[in-house]
PDB file of C-alpha atoms in Angstrom:
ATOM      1  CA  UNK A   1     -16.325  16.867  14.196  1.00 96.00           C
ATOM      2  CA  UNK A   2     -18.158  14.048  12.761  1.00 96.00           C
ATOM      3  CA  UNK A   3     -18.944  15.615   9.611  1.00 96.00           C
ATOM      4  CA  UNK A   4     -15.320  16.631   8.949  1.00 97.00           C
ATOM      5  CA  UNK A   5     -13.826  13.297  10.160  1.00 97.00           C
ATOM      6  CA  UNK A   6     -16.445  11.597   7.724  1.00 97.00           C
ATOM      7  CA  UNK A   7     -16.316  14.773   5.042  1.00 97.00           C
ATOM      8  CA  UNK A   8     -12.121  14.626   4.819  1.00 97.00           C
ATOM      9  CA  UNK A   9     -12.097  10.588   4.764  1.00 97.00           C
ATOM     10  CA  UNK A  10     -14.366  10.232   1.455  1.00 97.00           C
ATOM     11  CA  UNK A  11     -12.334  12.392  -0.457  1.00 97.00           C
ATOM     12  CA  UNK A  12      -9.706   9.345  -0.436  1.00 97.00           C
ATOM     13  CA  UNK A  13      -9.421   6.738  -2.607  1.00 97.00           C
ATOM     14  CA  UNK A  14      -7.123   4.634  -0.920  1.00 96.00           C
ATOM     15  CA  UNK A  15      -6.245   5.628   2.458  1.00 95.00           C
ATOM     16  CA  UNK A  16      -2.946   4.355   4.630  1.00 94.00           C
ATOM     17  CA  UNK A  17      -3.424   4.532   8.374  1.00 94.00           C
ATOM     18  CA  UNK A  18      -1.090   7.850   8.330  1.00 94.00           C
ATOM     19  CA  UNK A  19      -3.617   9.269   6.088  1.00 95.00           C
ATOM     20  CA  UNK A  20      -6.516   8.717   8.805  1.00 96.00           C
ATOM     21  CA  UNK A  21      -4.122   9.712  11.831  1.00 95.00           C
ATOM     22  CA  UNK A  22      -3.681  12.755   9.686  1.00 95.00           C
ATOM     23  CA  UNK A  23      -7.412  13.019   8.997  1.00 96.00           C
ATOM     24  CA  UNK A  24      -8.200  13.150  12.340  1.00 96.00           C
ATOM     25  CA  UNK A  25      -5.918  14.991  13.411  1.00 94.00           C
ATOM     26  CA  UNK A  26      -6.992  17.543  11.643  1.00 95.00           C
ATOM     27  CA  UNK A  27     -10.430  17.091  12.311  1.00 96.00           C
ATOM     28  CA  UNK A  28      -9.721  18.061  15.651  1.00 95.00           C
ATOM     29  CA  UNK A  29      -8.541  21.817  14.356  1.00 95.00           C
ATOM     30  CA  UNK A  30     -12.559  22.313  13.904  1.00 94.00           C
ATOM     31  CA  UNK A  31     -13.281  22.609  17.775  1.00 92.00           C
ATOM     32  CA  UNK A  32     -10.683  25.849  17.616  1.00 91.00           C
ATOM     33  CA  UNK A  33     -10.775  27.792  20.314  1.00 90.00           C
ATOM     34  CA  UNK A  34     -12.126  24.872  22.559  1.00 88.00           C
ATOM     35  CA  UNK A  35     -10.027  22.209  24.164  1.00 89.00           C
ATOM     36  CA  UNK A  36     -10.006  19.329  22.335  1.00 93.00           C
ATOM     37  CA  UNK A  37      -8.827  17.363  25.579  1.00 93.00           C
ATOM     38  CA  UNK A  38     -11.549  15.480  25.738  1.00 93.00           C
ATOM     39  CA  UNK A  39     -12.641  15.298  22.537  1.00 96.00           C
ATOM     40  CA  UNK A  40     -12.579  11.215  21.104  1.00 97.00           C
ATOM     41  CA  UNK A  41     -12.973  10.453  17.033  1.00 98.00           C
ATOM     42  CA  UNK A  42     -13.926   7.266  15.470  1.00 98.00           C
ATOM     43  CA  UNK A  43     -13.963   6.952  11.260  1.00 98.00           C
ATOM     44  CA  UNK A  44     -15.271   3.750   9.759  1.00 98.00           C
ATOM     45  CA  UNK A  45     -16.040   2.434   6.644  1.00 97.00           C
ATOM     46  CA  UNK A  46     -18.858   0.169   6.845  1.00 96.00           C
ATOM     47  CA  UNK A  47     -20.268  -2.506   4.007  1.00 94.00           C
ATOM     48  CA  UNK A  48     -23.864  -2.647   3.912  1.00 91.00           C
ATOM     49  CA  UNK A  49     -25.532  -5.775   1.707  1.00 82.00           C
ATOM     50  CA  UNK A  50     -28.985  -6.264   0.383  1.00 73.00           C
ATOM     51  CA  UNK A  51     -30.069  -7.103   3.826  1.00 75.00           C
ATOM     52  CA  UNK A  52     -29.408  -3.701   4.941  1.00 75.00           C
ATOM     53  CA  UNK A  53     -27.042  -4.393   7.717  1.00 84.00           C
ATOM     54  CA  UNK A  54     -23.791  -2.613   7.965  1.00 91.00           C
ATOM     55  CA  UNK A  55     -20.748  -4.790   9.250  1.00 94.00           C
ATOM     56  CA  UNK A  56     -17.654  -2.880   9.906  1.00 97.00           C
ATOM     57  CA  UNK A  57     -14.566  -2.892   7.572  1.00 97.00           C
ATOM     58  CA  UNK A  58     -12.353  -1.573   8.796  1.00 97.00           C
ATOM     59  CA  UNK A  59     -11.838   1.409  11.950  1.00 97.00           C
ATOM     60  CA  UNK A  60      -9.973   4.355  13.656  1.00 97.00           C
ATOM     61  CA  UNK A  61      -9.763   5.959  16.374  1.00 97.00           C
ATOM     62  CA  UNK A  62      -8.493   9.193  18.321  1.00 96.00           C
ATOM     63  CA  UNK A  63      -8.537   9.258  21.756  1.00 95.00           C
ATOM     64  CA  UNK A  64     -10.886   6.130  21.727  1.00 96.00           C
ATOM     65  CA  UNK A  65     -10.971   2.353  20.859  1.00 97.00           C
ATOM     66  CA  UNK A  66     -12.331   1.846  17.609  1.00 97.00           C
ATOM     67  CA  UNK A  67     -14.711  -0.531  15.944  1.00 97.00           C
ATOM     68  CA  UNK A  68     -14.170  -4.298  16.243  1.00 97.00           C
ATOM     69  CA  UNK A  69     -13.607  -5.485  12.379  1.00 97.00           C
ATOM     70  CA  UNK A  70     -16.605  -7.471  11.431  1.00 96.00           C
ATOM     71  CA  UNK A  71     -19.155  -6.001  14.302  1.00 96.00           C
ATOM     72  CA  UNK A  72     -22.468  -4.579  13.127  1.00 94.00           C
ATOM     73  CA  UNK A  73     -23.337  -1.098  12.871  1.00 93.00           C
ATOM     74  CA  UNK A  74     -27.094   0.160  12.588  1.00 88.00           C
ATOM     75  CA  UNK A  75     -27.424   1.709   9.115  1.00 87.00           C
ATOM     76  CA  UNK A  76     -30.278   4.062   7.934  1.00 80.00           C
ATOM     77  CA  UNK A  77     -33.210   1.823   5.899  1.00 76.00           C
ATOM     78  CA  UNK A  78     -32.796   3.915   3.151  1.00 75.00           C
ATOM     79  CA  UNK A  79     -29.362   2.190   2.320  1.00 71.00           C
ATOM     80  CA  UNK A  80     -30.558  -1.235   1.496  1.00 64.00           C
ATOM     81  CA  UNK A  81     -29.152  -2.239  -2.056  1.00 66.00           C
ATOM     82  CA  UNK A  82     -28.983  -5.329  -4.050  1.00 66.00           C
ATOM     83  CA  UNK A  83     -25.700  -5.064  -4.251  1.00 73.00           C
ATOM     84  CA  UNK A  84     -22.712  -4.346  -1.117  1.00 76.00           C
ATOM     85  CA  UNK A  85     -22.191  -0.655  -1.016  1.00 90.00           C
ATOM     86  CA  UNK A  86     -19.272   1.312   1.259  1.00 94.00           C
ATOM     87  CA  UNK A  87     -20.697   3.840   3.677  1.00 94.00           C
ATOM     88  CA  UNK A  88     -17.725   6.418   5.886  1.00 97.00           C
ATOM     89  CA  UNK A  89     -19.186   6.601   9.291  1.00 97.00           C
ATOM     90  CA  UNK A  90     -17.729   9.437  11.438  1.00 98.00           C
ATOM     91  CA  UNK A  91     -18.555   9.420  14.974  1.00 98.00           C
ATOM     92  CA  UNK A  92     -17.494  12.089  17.567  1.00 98.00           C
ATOM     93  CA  UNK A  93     -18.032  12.260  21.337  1.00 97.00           C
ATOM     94  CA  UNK A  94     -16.557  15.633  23.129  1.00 97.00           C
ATOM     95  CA  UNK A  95     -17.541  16.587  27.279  1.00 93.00           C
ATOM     96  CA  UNK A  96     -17.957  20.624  27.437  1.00 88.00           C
ATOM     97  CA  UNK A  97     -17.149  22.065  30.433  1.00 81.00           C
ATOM     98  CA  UNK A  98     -19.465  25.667  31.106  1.00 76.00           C
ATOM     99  CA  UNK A  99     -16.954  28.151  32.463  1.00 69.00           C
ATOM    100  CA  UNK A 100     -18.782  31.089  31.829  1.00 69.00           C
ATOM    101  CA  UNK A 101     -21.313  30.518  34.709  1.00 65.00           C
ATOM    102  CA  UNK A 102     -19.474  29.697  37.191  1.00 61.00           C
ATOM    103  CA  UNK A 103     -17.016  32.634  37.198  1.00 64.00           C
ATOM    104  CA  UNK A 104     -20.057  34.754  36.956  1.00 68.00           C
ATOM    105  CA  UNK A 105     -21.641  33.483  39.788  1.00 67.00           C
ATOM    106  CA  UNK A 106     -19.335  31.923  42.430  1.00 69.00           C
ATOM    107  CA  UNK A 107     -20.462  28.645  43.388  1.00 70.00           C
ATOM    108  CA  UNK A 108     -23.202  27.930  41.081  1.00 70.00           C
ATOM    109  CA  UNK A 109     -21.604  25.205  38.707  1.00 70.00           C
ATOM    110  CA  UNK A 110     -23.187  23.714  36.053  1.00 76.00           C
ATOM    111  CA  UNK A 111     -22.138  19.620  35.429  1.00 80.00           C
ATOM    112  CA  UNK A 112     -19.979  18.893  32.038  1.00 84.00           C
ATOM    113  CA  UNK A 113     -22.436  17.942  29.358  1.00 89.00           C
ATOM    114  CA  UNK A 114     -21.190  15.067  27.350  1.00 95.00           C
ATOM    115  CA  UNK A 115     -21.830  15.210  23.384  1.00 95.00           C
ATOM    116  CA  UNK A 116     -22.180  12.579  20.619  1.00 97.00           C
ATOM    117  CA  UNK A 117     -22.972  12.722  16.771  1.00 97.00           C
ATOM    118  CA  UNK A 118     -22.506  10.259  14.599  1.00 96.00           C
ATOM    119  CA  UNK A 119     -22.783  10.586  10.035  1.00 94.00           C
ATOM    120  CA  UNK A 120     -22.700   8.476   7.403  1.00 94.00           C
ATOM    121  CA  UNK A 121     -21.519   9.893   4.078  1.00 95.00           C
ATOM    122  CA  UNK A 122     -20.470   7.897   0.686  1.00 93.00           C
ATOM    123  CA  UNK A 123     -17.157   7.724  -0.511  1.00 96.00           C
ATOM    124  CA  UNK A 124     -16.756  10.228  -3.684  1.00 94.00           C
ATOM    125  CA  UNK A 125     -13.477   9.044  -5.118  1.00 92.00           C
ATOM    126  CA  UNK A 126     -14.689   5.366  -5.618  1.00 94.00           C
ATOM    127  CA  UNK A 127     -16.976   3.113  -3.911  1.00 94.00           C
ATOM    128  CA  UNK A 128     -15.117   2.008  -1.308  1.00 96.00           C
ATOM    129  CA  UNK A 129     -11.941   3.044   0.293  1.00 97.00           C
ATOM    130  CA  UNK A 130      -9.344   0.398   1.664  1.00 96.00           C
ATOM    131  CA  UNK A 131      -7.097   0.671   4.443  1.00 96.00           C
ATOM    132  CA  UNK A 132      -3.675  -0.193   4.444  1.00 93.00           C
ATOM    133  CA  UNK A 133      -0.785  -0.035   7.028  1.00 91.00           C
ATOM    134  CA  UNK A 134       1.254   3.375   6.906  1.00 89.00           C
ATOM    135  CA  UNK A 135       4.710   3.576   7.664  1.00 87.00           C
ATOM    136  CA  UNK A 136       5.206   6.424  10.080  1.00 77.00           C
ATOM    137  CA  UNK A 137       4.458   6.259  14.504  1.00 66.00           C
ATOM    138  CA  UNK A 138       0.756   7.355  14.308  1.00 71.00           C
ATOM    139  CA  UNK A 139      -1.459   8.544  17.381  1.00 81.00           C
ATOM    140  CA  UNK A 140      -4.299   6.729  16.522  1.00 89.00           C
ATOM    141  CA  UNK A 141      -5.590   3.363  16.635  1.00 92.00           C
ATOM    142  CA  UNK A 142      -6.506   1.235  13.616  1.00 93.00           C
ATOM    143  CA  UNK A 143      -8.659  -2.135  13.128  1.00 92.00           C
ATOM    144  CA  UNK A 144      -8.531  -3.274   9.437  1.00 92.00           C
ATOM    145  CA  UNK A 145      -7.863  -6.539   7.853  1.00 89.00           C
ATOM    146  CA  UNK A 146      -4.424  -8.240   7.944  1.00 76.00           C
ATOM    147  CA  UNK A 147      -4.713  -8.889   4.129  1.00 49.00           C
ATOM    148  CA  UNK A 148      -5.330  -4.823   3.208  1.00 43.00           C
TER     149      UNK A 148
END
């Protein structure tokens, strides 16, 4: 999930928050034949300067609160520039339930093993990718600046 969440957003130029409800949304379509009940998305684009620190542009997120605008994110070393670059973080966290085992053997159960992965990817459509108020009900949560 966080490859497509991260994978769909760079493809965007400009994206409006019904573009990342829609985005993740769909990213959701992945986990197919699972439940995705307890599945929870977060897509960011962070802004990493020449000190290689990546501070949070703007956020969404599915089934979770997303980044605080401005908050620090810990970036890979290898993305220190001299000059501010735009990095798409996608970050998923999904709890999978074994049923198998426990119908095969009664009473043995097996506790729900929580998941997390986390990507950065660049944006390929230009080198960073505002976000900008939609104008349809969306199921997701958005923190971007007032001024976008």
């Amino acid at each position: 999930m966080s490859h497509t969440v991260a994978n769909l957003t760079t493809q965007y130029e400009t994206m409006t928050t019904d573009d990342a409800s829609l985005v993740l949304a769909a990213t959701l379509l992945v986990m197919n034949p699972y439940s995705t009940s307890t599945a929870e998305l977060i897509v960011s684009e962070i802004s990493v300067g020449s000190g290689g620190t990546g501070t949070v542009v703007w956020s969404c997120g599915l089934n979770r609160t997303p980044r605080a605008l401005n908050s620090t994110v810990t970036v890979p070393s290898t993305t220190n520039s001299d000059t501010t670059s735009y990095l798409i973080y996608g970050e998923s966290w999904y709890t999978y339930t074994p049923v198998v085992i426990s119908t095969v053997i009664p009473g043995f159960a097996i506790p729900d093993l929580p998941m997390y992965e986390s990507l950065y990817m660049v944006p390929r459509q230009s080198t960073s990718i505002p976000l900008t108020i939609g104008t349809g009900s969306s199921d997701v949560t958005c923190n971007y600046p007032s001024s976008s």
